XYZ file of C-alpha atoms in Angstrom:
775
model
C -33.303 10.113 33.397
C -34.990 8.779 30.109
C -36.450 11.498 27.926
C -39.520 10.548 25.698
C -38.692 10.462 22.226
C -41.827 12.706 21.631
C -40.261 15.503 23.513
C -39.399 17.355 20.284
C -38.347 20.536 22.285
C -35.788 18.713 23.950
C -34.046 16.637 21.066
C -34.179 19.589 18.523
C -31.708 21.648 20.720
C -29.217 19.091 19.374
C -29.364 20.111 15.856
C -31.749 23.137 15.410
C -30.638 26.706 15.859
C -26.938 26.652 16.048
C -24.473 26.956 13.498
C -21.605 24.856 15.092
C -18.675 23.397 13.200
C -17.698 19.694 13.629
C -14.614 20.873 15.917
C -17.239 22.535 18.077
C -19.213 19.373 18.405
C -16.154 17.462 19.533
C -15.300 19.945 22.130
C -18.809 20.206 23.276
C -19.641 16.374 23.594
C -16.875 15.035 25.546
C -16.064 11.055 25.464
C -16.733 10.829 29.281
C -20.379 12.147 28.729
C -20.985 9.973 25.683
C -19.876 6.943 27.578
C -22.011 7.930 30.933
C -25.176 8.040 28.804
C -24.490 4.768 27.134
C -23.936 3.056 30.485
C -26.603 4.928 32.505
C -29.265 5.683 30.281
C -29.061 3.730 27.284
C -32.643 4.666 25.770
C -31.451 8.207 25.678
C -28.516 7.240 23.652
C -30.626 5.252 21.464
C -33.280 7.983 21.069
C -30.405 10.529 20.121
C -29.187 7.929 17.355
C -32.680 7.362 15.862
C -33.775 11.049 15.875
C -30.440 11.953 14.154
C -30.855 9.436 11.625
C -34.537 10.340 11.047
C -33.608 14.172 10.497
C -30.969 12.878 7.702
C -33.806 10.947 6.134
C -36.070 13.801 6.271
C -33.621 16.068 4.557
C -32.661 13.736 1.920
C -36.542 13.241 1.289
C -37.124 17.114 1.034
C -34.069 17.983 -0.943
C -32.798 20.290 1.726
C -34.118 23.543 0.011
C -33.725 25.714 2.859
C -30.781 27.165 4.797
C -32.295 25.831 7.955
C -32.833 22.269 6.763
C -29.188 22.024 5.393
C -28.094 23.170 8.853
C -29.844 20.546 10.718
C -28.677 17.721 8.326
C -25.084 19.161 8.922
C -25.460 19.195 12.487
C -26.916 15.659 12.627
C -24.047 14.497 10.710
C -21.398 15.949 12.772
C -23.222 14.398 15.848
C -23.351 10.987 14.513
C -19.766 11.029 13.743
C -18.940 12.079 17.160
C -20.998 9.245 18.645
C -20.673 6.449 16.486
C -17.245 5.170 17.624
C -18.374 5.046 21.179
C -21.210 2.733 19.726
C -18.804 0.432 17.922
C -16.318 0.202 20.853
C -18.930 -1.466 23.162
C -20.150 -4.957 21.804
C -23.214 -4.726 23.383
C -24.285 -1.766 21.133
C -22.677 -2.938 17.964
C -25.820 -4.667 16.664
C -27.802 -1.381 17.610
C -27.904 0.084 14.217
C -28.506 -3.145 12.567
C -31.832 -3.551 14.321
C -35.055 -2.044 13.553
C -36.029 0.502 16.515
C -39.476 -0.559 17.701
C -41.840 2.255 18.594
C -38.814 4.699 19.012
C -40.663 7.856 18.262
C -42.608 6.561 15.139
C -45.102 9.067 15.951
C -48.451 7.963 14.833
C -47.592 4.433 14.752
C -47.713 4.443 10.884
C -45.954 1.171 10.296
C -45.063 0.975 6.681
C -42.326 -1.173 4.950
C -39.951 1.762 4.772
C -39.707 2.265 8.338
C -38.727 -1.684 8.932
C -35.327 -0.876 7.491
C -32.535 -1.217 9.838
C -31.099 1.973 11.077
C -27.731 1.430 9.453
C -29.468 1.096 6.019
C -31.462 4.366 6.360
C -28.660 6.226 7.514
C -26.343 5.247 4.609
C -29.122 5.633 1.821
C -29.950 9.031 3.208
C -26.128 10.156 2.967
C -25.933 9.036 -0.391
C -29.075 10.733 -1.505
C -27.592 13.720 0.121
C -24.252 13.697 -1.757
C -26.312 14.502 -4.888
C -28.608 16.701 -3.526
C -28.613 19.882 -5.873
C -27.605 23.183 -4.347
C -26.344 21.330 -1.616
C -23.636 19.218 -2.484
C -24.074 19.590 -6.334
C -24.669 22.221 -8.689
C -28.597 22.386 -9.650
C -29.363 22.143 -13.161
C -32.625 23.679 -12.990
C -33.214 27.198 -13.948
C -36.557 27.905 -12.391
C -37.061 28.776 -8.935
C -40.025 26.438 -8.369
C -38.441 23.192 -7.197
C -40.579 20.555 -6.445
C -39.814 18.054 -3.712
C -40.164 14.951 -5.498
C -37.397 15.970 -7.616
C -34.820 14.447 -5.540
C -36.393 10.809 -6.415
C -36.595 11.497 -9.930
C -33.108 13.004 -10.501
C -30.450 10.881 -12.132
C -27.222 11.219 -10.056
C -25.443 10.137 -13.243
C -25.718 13.714 -14.616
C -24.478 15.000 -11.280
C -20.888 13.569 -10.851
C -18.551 15.660 -9.037
C -15.796 15.877 -11.513
C -14.881 14.890 -15.089
C -12.675 11.926 -15.655
C -13.550 8.251 -16.081
C -17.006 7.860 -17.790
C -17.835 11.909 -17.354
C -16.905 14.680 -19.607
C -18.434 17.591 -17.877
C -16.387 19.560 -15.319
C -18.927 21.280 -13.074
C -18.132 24.781 -11.502
C -15.817 24.460 -8.237
C -18.177 25.411 -5.410
C -16.293 25.324 -2.086
C -19.799 25.214 -0.023
C -20.567 21.980 -1.792
C -16.886 20.484 -1.447
C -17.269 21.450 2.304
C -20.729 19.879 2.604
C -19.374 16.599 0.513
C -16.671 16.397 3.049
C -18.649 16.235 6.207
C -20.906 13.661 4.825
C -18.007 11.493 3.654
C -16.567 12.017 7.097
C -19.548 10.349 8.558
C -19.537 7.661 5.868
C -15.938 6.697 7.126
C -17.113 6.717 10.546
C -19.886 4.226 9.707
C -17.427 1.988 7.887
C -14.891 2.242 10.930
C -16.802 -0.455 12.821
C -13.885 -2.632 11.254
C -11.506 -0.881 13.582
C -13.147 -2.348 16.753
C -12.722 -5.892 15.715
C -9.556 -7.879 16.284
C -7.695 -9.073 13.181
C -8.530 -12.253 12.037
C -7.573 -13.833 8.601
C -10.979 -15.085 8.087
C -12.225 -13.435 5.014
C -15.853 -14.199 5.480
C -15.394 -11.048 8.073
C -17.040 -8.523 5.761
C -17.951 -5.171 6.898
C -21.829 -5.027 6.802
C -21.771 -1.289 6.333
C -19.498 -1.453 3.311
C -21.183 -4.395 1.973
C -24.889 -2.632 2.104
C -23.352 0.528 0.769
C -21.781 -1.238 -2.315
C -24.577 -3.129 -2.903
C -27.412 -2.761 -5.591
C -29.284 -1.354 -2.881
C -27.502 1.900 -3.142
C -28.673 3.563 -6.142
C -26.038 6.028 -6.260
C -23.083 3.589 -6.171
C -22.142 4.020 -9.940
C -21.873 7.791 -9.732
C -20.498 7.842 -6.351
C -17.794 5.543 -7.223
C -16.974 7.765 -10.183
C -17.162 10.973 -8.313
C -14.763 9.731 -5.665
C -12.396 8.374 -8.256
C -12.313 11.237 -10.392
C -12.123 13.904 -7.561
C -8.840 12.249 -6.606
C -7.315 11.555 -9.885
C -8.285 15.195 -11.062
C -6.994 17.157 -8.096
C -3.796 19.139 -8.742
C -2.352 20.798 -5.765
C 0.009 23.027 -7.298
C -3.120 24.539 -8.893
C -2.056 27.620 -11.388
C 1.501 27.215 -10.138
C 1.595 30.629 -8.348
C 4.196 30.284 -5.624
C 2.687 30.286 -2.319
C -0.905 30.527 -3.498
C -1.719 27.928 -0.988
C -0.832 30.263 1.830
C -2.791 32.801 0.529
C -6.180 31.329 0.237
C -7.238 27.938 1.626
C -7.903 24.996 -0.599
C -11.332 23.488 -0.009
C -10.708 20.749 -2.590
C -7.865 19.132 -0.599
C -9.908 18.095 2.461
C -12.535 16.613 0.062
C -9.819 14.810 -1.895
C -8.305 13.417 1.023
C -11.714 12.099 2.539
C -12.639 10.774 -1.044
C -9.631 8.968 -1.091
C -10.023 7.420 2.380
C -13.644 6.381 1.597
C -12.372 4.831 -1.650
C -9.717 2.614 -0.309
C -12.231 1.439 2.474
C -14.900 0.411 0.035
C -12.261 -1.458 -1.840
C -11.349 -3.476 1.212
C -12.021 -6.734 -0.545
C -10.021 -10.093 -0.660
C -9.480 -10.860 -4.377
C -7.858 -14.403 -3.260
C -11.049 -15.716 -2.212
C -13.356 -14.611 -5.058
C -14.162 -15.448 -8.538
C -13.254 -12.269 -10.198
C -13.135 -11.595 -13.731
C -10.615 -13.297 -16.086
C -7.189 -11.802 -16.630
C -7.672 -9.841 -19.291
C -10.903 -8.051 -17.484
C -13.456 -9.441 -19.748
C -15.807 -11.880 -18.642
C -16.735 -15.050 -20.757
C -20.458 -14.898 -21.258
C -23.237 -14.114 -23.441
C -26.233 -11.822 -22.967
C -27.955 -14.967 -21.812
C -25.873 -15.643 -18.945
C -26.337 -11.986 -17.320
C -28.660 -13.486 -14.654
C -25.289 -13.989 -12.639
C -23.347 -10.864 -13.034
C -19.627 -11.457 -13.015
C -17.111 -10.475 -10.402
C -17.784 -9.682 -6.720
C -20.731 -8.416 -5.571
C -19.279 -5.212 -4.177
C -20.142 -2.986 -6.820
C -17.333 -0.617 -6.176
C -14.759 -3.434 -6.662
C -16.831 -4.353 -9.730
C -16.883 -1.395 -11.317
C -13.025 -0.786 -10.667
C -12.344 -3.974 -12.394
C -14.323 -3.252 -15.482
C -12.740 0.148 -16.472
C -11.127 -0.508 -19.701
C -10.955 2.625 -21.903
C -7.495 3.701 -22.739
C -8.086 7.401 -22.045
C -9.699 6.384 -18.366
C -6.351 4.497 -17.769
C -4.337 7.491 -18.810
C -6.330 9.949 -16.537
C -6.024 7.509 -13.650
C -2.153 6.923 -13.879
C -1.535 10.592 -14.592
C -3.395 11.613 -11.770
C -2.005 9.363 -9.379
C 1.541 9.956 -10.551
C 1.137 13.988 -10.388
C -0.059 13.342 -6.429
C 2.617 10.997 -5.693
C 5.214 13.114 -6.945
C 4.134 16.145 -5.342
C 6.232 15.601 -2.207
C 9.086 15.459 -4.222
C 8.854 18.929 -6.167
C 11.788 21.092 -5.552
C 11.248 24.831 -6.115
C 13.714 27.550 -5.471
C 11.365 29.121 -3.219
C 11.086 26.757 0.031
C 7.743 25.796 1.027
C 6.235 27.910 -2.188
C 4.486 24.490 -3.394
C 1.499 22.838 -1.662
C 2.684 19.458 -0.479
C -0.091 16.727 0.101
C 0.055 14.351 3.149
C -2.017 11.416 1.512
C 0.346 9.661 -0.355
C -0.051 6.411 1.853
C -3.930 6.438 0.707
C -2.851 6.899 -2.939
C -0.648 3.867 -2.854
C -3.210 1.552 -1.339
C -5.648 3.102 -4.222
C -2.793 2.348 -6.862
C -2.361 -1.076 -5.388
C -5.964 -1.846 -5.597
C -6.418 -0.698 -9.200
C -3.289 -3.048 -10.172
C -4.750 -5.911 -7.876
C -8.290 -5.732 -9.295
C -7.777 -4.709 -12.745
C -5.250 -6.670 -14.722
C -5.796 -4.297 -18.133
C -4.768 -1.099 -15.883
C -1.781 -3.121 -14.705
C -0.687 -4.185 -18.128
C -1.284 -0.359 -19.361
C 0.856 0.984 -16.810
C 3.390 -1.457 -17.600
C 3.416 -0.657 -21.537
C 4.520 2.864 -21.171
C 7.144 4.256 -19.436
C 4.752 6.372 -17.344
C 5.156 3.599 -14.763
C 8.518 5.058 -13.891
C 6.540 8.219 -12.770
C 5.251 5.932 -10.003
C 8.460 3.999 -9.471
C 10.404 7.248 -8.672
C 8.160 8.379 -5.919
C 8.195 5.075 -4.427
C 11.659 4.703 -4.256
C 11.773 8.545 -2.839
C 9.299 7.496 0.051
C 11.262 3.980 0.805
C 14.431 5.979 1.163
C 13.196 8.640 3.021
C 11.219 6.561 5.693
C 13.916 3.785 6.080
C 14.926 5.127 9.684
C 11.440 5.946 10.926
C 10.162 3.401 12.895
C 6.371 4.927 12.784
C 6.527 4.538 8.947
C 7.447 0.851 8.780
C 3.599 0.238 7.136
C 4.683 2.717 4.229
C 7.824 0.931 3.628
C 5.731 -2.274 3.169
C 3.224 -1.051 0.842
C 5.862 0.568 -1.332
C 7.784 -2.741 -1.756
C 4.511 -4.724 -2.311
C 3.592 -2.566 -5.180
C 6.983 -3.061 -6.541
C 6.866 -6.811 -6.053
C 3.536 -6.874 -8.013
C 5.043 -4.603 -10.785
C 8.093 -6.876 -10.952
C 6.229 -9.797 -11.726
C 5.934 -8.648 -15.486
C 8.628 -8.392 -17.888
C 7.750 -5.239 -19.199
C 8.604 -3.712 -15.898
C 12.234 -4.874 -15.921
C 12.600 -3.629 -19.541
C 11.284 -0.034 -18.602
C 13.946 0.122 -15.729
C 16.636 0.527 -18.742
C 15.480 4.113 -19.603
C 18.132 6.392 -18.123
C 17.707 8.342 -14.984
C 17.988 11.850 -15.444
C 15.244 13.588 -13.412
C 17.132 14.490 -10.272
C 14.908 13.876 -7.451
C 16.930 15.255 -4.170
C 17.621 11.916 -2.396
C 20.144 10.962 0.257
C 21.976 8.221 -2.177
C 25.294 8.137 -3.626
C 25.639 10.463 -7.120
C 25.625 7.957 -10.303
C 24.741 8.122 -13.831
C 22.733 5.343 -14.947
C 19.383 3.781 -15.362
C 16.366 3.628 -13.312
C 17.458 0.085 -12.570
C 20.526 1.391 -10.911
C 18.462 3.787 -8.810
C 16.282 0.985 -7.662
C 19.410 -1.133 -6.506
C 21.107 1.915 -4.805
C 17.942 2.695 -2.880
C 17.441 -1.202 -1.827
C 21.074 -1.073 -0.773
C 20.502 1.834 1.421
C 17.473 0.420 3.168
C 19.055 -2.797 3.739
C 22.404 -1.146 5.069
C 21.205 1.719 6.870
C 17.444 1.148 7.647
C 16.240 0.434 11.345
C 15.914 -3.328 12.560
C 12.205 -3.672 11.781
C 12.871 -3.806 8.336
C 14.321 -7.103 8.235
C 11.448 -8.979 7.331
C 11.225 -7.080 4.024
C 14.882 -8.090 2.692
C 13.432 -11.063 1.009
C 10.983 -8.895 -0.715
C 13.542 -6.674 -1.870
C 15.982 -9.021 -3.195
C 13.035 -10.986 -4.889
C 12.296 -7.865 -6.807
C 15.797 -7.460 -8.007
C 15.785 -11.145 -9.060
C 12.591 -10.709 -11.098
C 13.951 -7.817 -12.998
C 17.775 -8.800 -13.409
C 17.081 -10.992 -16.673
C 16.251 -7.569 -18.578
C 18.943 -5.189 -17.100
C 21.174 -4.068 -19.969
C 23.880 -2.094 -18.216
C 24.358 -1.576 -14.679
C 26.339 1.312 -13.402
C 29.605 0.811 -11.511
C 27.970 2.212 -8.471
C 25.013 -0.090 -8.563
C 27.204 -3.160 -9.388
C 29.521 -2.455 -6.222
C 26.292 -2.165 -4.165
C 25.029 -5.771 -4.975
C 28.493 -7.188 -4.270
C 28.615 -5.318 -1.109
C 25.427 -7.109 -0.108
C 26.562 -10.470 -1.303
C 29.993 -9.702 1.165
C 27.529 -8.850 4.015
C 24.998 -11.745 3.621
C 27.691 -14.534 3.277
C 29.501 -13.794 5.962
C 29.518 -16.992 8.329
C 27.729 -15.365 11.590
C 25.214 -14.016 9.409
C 24.539 -17.271 7.458
C 24.674 -19.361 10.748
C 22.740 -17.073 12.984
C 19.199 -17.703 11.565
C 17.276 -20.444 10.047
C 16.744 -18.394 6.652
C 19.277 -16.174 6.330
C 20.987 -18.172 3.467
C 17.901 -17.506 1.145
C 19.455 -13.943 0.586
C 22.557 -15.150 -0.762
C 20.302 -17.660 -3.048
C 18.617 -14.513 -4.244
C 21.918 -12.626 -4.982
C 23.509 -15.494 -6.678
C 20.403 -15.843 -8.697
C 20.802 -11.799 -9.949
C 24.253 -12.527 -10.803
C 23.595 -15.716 -12.839
C 20.649 -14.030 -14.702
C 22.853 -11.016 -15.767
C 25.741 -12.945 -16.649
C 23.576 -15.603 -18.684
C 21.305 -13.089 -20.466
C 22.634 -9.809 -20.390
C 26.482 -10.389 -20.498
C 27.281 -7.917 -23.361
C 26.418 -4.654 -21.793
C 27.343 -5.531 -18.127
C 31.020 -5.231 -17.981
C 30.724 -3.040 -14.857
C 29.234 -5.934 -13.005
C 31.647 -8.452 -14.504
C 34.283 -6.202 -13.201
C 33.140 -6.094 -9.786
C 32.576 -9.905 -9.645
C 36.139 -10.445 -10.820
C 37.253 -7.993 -8.189
C 35.407 -9.503 -5.408
C 35.998 -13.081 -6.529
C 37.263 -14.259 -2.880
C 33.720 -13.896 -1.883
C 32.480 -16.609 -4.411
C 35.322 -18.847 -3.371
C 34.619 -18.306 0.337
C 31.012 -19.494 -0.438
C 31.990 -22.525 -2.243
C 34.293 -23.516 0.750
C 32.056 -22.765 3.303
C 33.030 -24.952 6.477
C 30.319 -27.418 7.618
C 31.861 -28.754 10.626
C 30.479 -27.727 14.162
C 33.500 -26.323 15.395
C 33.763 -23.848 12.546
C 29.887 -23.046 12.838
C 30.465 -22.110 16.508
C 33.484 -20.047 15.671
C 31.422 -18.176 12.935
C 28.707 -17.458 15.522
C 31.207 -16.014 17.748
C 32.144 -13.367 15.381
C 28.668 -12.195 15.637
C 28.976 -11.005 19.073
C 31.936 -8.812 18.304
C 29.998 -6.929 15.267
C 26.853 -5.513 16.286
C 26.592 -3.506 12.999
C 24.399 -5.610 10.825
C 26.270 -4.978 7.739
C 29.349 -2.744 7.467
C 29.252 0.541 5.897
C 31.142 0.903 2.769
C 34.090 2.967 2.665
C 34.039 3.561 -1.186
C 34.153 6.799 -2.809
C 30.602 6.862 -3.600
C 29.574 8.427 -0.461
C 28.913 11.759 -2.072
C 25.045 12.374 -1.681
C 23.005 14.135 -4.136
C 22.270 17.988 -4.168
C 19.246 18.912 -2.130
C 18.942 15.659 -0.315
C 18.444 15.365 3.550
C 19.283 12.164 5.063
C 16.539 10.086 6.223
C 15.216 11.100 9.862
C 14.113 8.722 12.720
C 10.565 9.475 13.967
C 10.305 12.552 16.329
C 9.925 11.170 19.796
C 6.172 10.758 20.879
C 5.087 10.256 17.489
C 1.981 7.835 17.241
C 2.142 4.650 15.351
C -0.313 1.654 14.869
C 0.838 -1.887 14.873
C 0.516 -4.172 11.957
C -0.120 -7.853 11.429
C 2.955 -9.869 10.151
C 3.111 -10.104 6.343
C 3.064 -13.985 4.809
C 6.583 -15.240 4.059
C 8.070 -14.556 0.456
C 6.900 -18.250 -0.440
C 3.219 -17.524 0.457
C 3.551 -13.872 -1.006
C 4.604 -15.451 -4.406
C 4.495 -18.178 -6.890
C 7.135 -19.044 -9.274
C 6.527 -18.775 -12.851
C 8.956 -19.899 -15.714
C 9.475 -17.501 -18.600
C 9.695 -19.546 -21.926
C 11.458 -18.925 -25.193
C 8.648 -16.917 -26.528
C 8.336 -14.614 -23.522
C 5.092 -16.072 -22.127
C 5.099 -17.432 -18.484
C 3.779 -20.609 -17.124
C 3.132 -21.218 -13.584
C 5.396 -23.701 -11.964
C 3.744 -26.191 -9.363
C 5.088 -25.865 -5.886
C 7.165 -28.584 -4.937
C 5.832 -30.405 -1.827
C 8.935 -29.471 0.208
C 8.241 -25.845 -0.201
C 4.791 -25.681 1.359
C 5.073 -24.973 5.047
C 2.092 -25.717 7.212
C -0.813 -23.190 6.877
C -3.329 -22.042 9.530
C -1.194 -19.992 11.799
C -2.913 -16.617 12.342
C -0.920 -13.626 11.698
C 1.135 -12.470 14.717
C 1.534 -8.883 15.595
C 4.863 -7.629 14.426
C 6.938 -6.593 17.261
C 10.319 -4.983 17.245
C 12.602 -7.772 17.338
C 10.267 -10.137 15.267
C 11.937 -12.870 13.158
C 10.883 -13.099 9.476
C 8.214 -15.494 8.926
C 9.273 -16.536 5.528
C 10.322 -20.282 5.467
C 11.044 -21.274 1.712
C 13.304 -24.139 1.517
C 12.357 -26.478 4.376
C 9.039 -27.679 5.784
C 8.958 -27.165 9.501
C 9.203 -30.757 9.948
C 12.719 -31.105 7.978
C 14.064 -28.168 10.039
C 13.270 -29.775 13.179
C 15.350 -32.868 11.819
C 18.075 -30.896 10.222
C 18.986 -28.263 13.142
C 19.088 -28.972 16.900
C 16.753 -27.107 19.097
C 18.557 -25.959 22.215
C 16.950 -26.499 25.636
C 15.696 -22.781 25.648
C 13.885 -23.595 22.324
C 16.404 -21.488 20.563
C 17.142 -22.654 17.136
C 20.786 -23.690 16.504
C 22.748 -24.704 13.231
C 24.000 -28.166 12.618
C 26.518 -29.412 10.158
C 23.645 -31.457 8.283
C 21.747 -28.300 7.960
C 24.353 -26.411 6.282
C 25.231 -28.952 4.078
C 21.539 -29.289 3.014
C 21.568 -25.989 1.524
C 25.239 -25.475 0.668
C 25.081 -28.074 -1.934
C 22.277 -26.360 -3.852
C 24.425 -22.878 -3.912
C 24.051 -22.134 -7.713
C 27.791 -21.104 -8.140
C 28.627 -22.938 -11.464
C 27.930 -20.154 -13.815
C 30.064 -17.424 -11.760
C 33.016 -20.057 -11.241
C 33.104 -20.661 -14.971
C 33.288 -17.323 -15.463
C 35.962 -16.368 -13.139
C 37.904 -19.458 -14.489
C 37.693 -18.016 -17.961
C 38.259 -14.242 -17.440
C 40.428 -14.128 -14.243
C 43.612 -15.559 -16.237
C 42.897 -12.930 -19.167
C 42.436 -9.850 -16.915
C 45.618 -10.835 -14.947
C 47.607 -11.385 -18.225
C 46.581 -8.007 -19.499
C 47.354 -6.349 -16.255
C 50.903 -7.960 -16.216
C 51.608 -7.331 -19.926
C 50.510 -3.992 -20.168
C 51.571 -2.989 -16.705
C 47.908 -1.652 -16.503
C 46.524 -0.516 -12.875
C 43.536 1.486 -14.927
C 40.110 0.062 -14.725
C 38.893 1.791 -17.962
C 41.288 -0.668 -19.909
C 40.149 -3.601 -18.222
C 36.492 -2.736 -18.552
C 37.295 -2.026 -22.331
C 38.719 -5.562 -22.869
C 35.520 -7.030 -20.687
C 33.123 -5.165 -22.984
C 34.403 -7.067 -25.954
C 34.814 -10.176 -24.603
C 32.318 -12.855 -24.853
C 31.565 -16.208 -22.965
C 29.637 -17.893 -25.728
C 29.862 -21.560 -25.630
C 32.005 -21.192 -22.490
C 29.218 -21.154 -20.022
C 26.752 -23.697 -18.876
C 23.395 -23.856 -20.680
C 21.379 -20.774 -19.559
C 18.890 -21.695 -17.004
C 15.185 -20.851 -17.205
C 14.261 -17.582 -16.086
C 12.209 -17.658 -12.973
C 9.817 -15.047 -11.848
C 8.296 -14.980 -8.473
C 4.823 -13.203 -8.875
C 2.737 -11.868 -6.314
C -0.114 -13.794 -5.445
C -3.158 -12.440 -3.506
C -3.877 -14.293 -0.022
C -5.851 -13.671 2.785
C -2.777 -12.851 4.964
C -1.934 -9.817 2.782
C -5.695 -9.047 2.590
C -5.445 -8.699 6.509
C -2.400 -6.829 6.304
C -3.844 -4.258 4.172
C -6.775 -3.888 6.429
C -4.823 -3.077 9.394
C -2.472 -0.930 7.443
C -5.473 1.178 5.733
C -7.328 1.562 8.881
C -4.116 2.529 11.024
C -3.522 5.351 8.223
C -6.942 6.454 8.544
C -6.899 6.560 12.486
C -3.622 8.538 12.574
C -4.722 11.052 9.881
C -7.934 11.945 11.004
C -6.918 14.362 13.955
C -9.013 17.262 12.836
C -11.527 16.297 14.550
C -9.930 13.159 16.197
C -12.497 10.908 15.386
C -11.152 7.695 16.808
C -8.868 9.153 19.258
C -8.967 7.688 22.750
C -11.567 4.746 21.581
C -11.214 1.345 22.421
C -9.823 0.254 18.883
C -9.059 -3.612 18.574
C -7.798 -4.044 15.069
C -4.270 -2.594 16.036
C -2.443 -0.953 18.924
C -1.400 2.257 19.242
C 2.188 2.909 20.214
C 4.426 5.874 20.790
C 7.597 5.892 19.291
């Protein structure tokens, strides 16, 4: 039955005396009971929430000087973390925190303005105050013991930033109690923000999260120090510590849970659709004089705003070093198994790195101008290779590929890839001697040939990345050259080309790679030229691809016999690197969250042309390349076809291919002709025409069977004046759109849902943003 709000003896038992842990609260307050109270005595649930927030507000006001006050604050914090998801899951309750609670225990009816705030705002402001509460969450700077209560309001929280780094030079003494208290408060913040999990995915960008919006607005006086604290705590963290083996087994690390929580809160507050906003100009500056300051530039989300304005080299260096150190941590090989601590929050770090590059172009250029970008590339390739067989990690595969797509849009990335690859990360790939470009191509080949079915939508992206970097690759190794030709061989079989409406795009991408290398980097690439000559029949078959109905049907028959999407190579490069373990599929029973479909490659990228002086200009998309917009992102299911339609609008496709009675698409001669005539084979055919007779002559004259001699000949050969005029370099640069913004939102909350198991904050609640599935 309803309990009066004034019955303090009853309400205080929830937070007063006991020192419970958050795990205890979750055990003592079962889900069924919360739901029962919500249905049967809603006024009690309302009073409980109101009272708990009131206690947090009081704690923030008083500055939590006594042990007892701190205990009450933490207990209320845990209780709200437990109850909030059950309020969000019920649409009737969702507005509850945004209403002012009339007469709910306002004691003496003192209706002052402060009380008229919605409950959610009071809660968020109290939590931010508590995160800078001397002796509770930060070191006190005061020496005297006589602390006065009004201190908490006069405090300048910028002096209490939690860690040195961006914009703050002083590194406070670590204090594990403070770390634990901060972690609990951040957990509550994350729970407040998680209302987003209970709304179905929609590509409507106006769908802002009211909790995040208020928290990141000017109403939050601690926004800057809090943003800085979260960023610095994450980027300064060194899990290996002093490098003593096994030290993480001897004493627990209080920093790690805080760093994880900080990373999660940070990426959620930065969930912002940049495609719709007027963000600062490309170089990060905003054009304007002091007079224009009335309307501050950039988004009104202060966290996004601060992130986009970081500009000092040393700050960029600190962030990049920190992210690279943490991403590389799981790769650390030591002679003592399990002797180094391995972090688990690399997915959150990848989202954070993505946000940094997306919102701060100066940071992106900083990353690309040094070879430090390779310290980000190698871990990403490691994760991609390691997760390729695991269905539960499809999201990780996508974000890794998105980051590489973003980086590959800049010329510097292609140039950096020429650095020799000498660090040997234990990866289940063929042993090779070469550059980072070779590593990238070999890993991509491995993903395409031995990843699971659900990765097919990424093939376009993977090959677009290779196309983007290809004009800058000075010398590919023989292993990588063979891998590229193996892909072309697999993708140009008739059954593959005729079995889906967009499969031929993959052949176009690969031909573009060969053309770029031959036209712009012929001199150093004798390995690739040799591989092209050896596999010349593949190009001849493409040029003579049959287009009559009978051959098309025959080509499709072949598919039924070969279930393997791509045959494994039987080449000698099957020896894997030392210390590597093959990619394992997900353990049975692993939970995974569903993702929305990503936009097609034509929506993800816009074409830019590189002119003589190396500058890029954006190309206007041709009318035929635009496919009708407005279809909501569908949830990707296992057999989902790729949504990228680049070369024909739906109308043309309907005209060119006949749809059979079942609605299945079937290839027609007209359709095959429509793209076969555009295959860019001229450069390669000319190369074969010139070089094949010369190579054959050498072999006959000298009785050669040795490839090294042929390679030596090709190294000194030249095709100057013999090839067609070089085509302009085309780069497909990533462009933000609401489809990817939605994808990032579902992916990020899915990761946060699955990673928060102790306590299991959202487990078994009615989440709508994604589906939870068992592998």
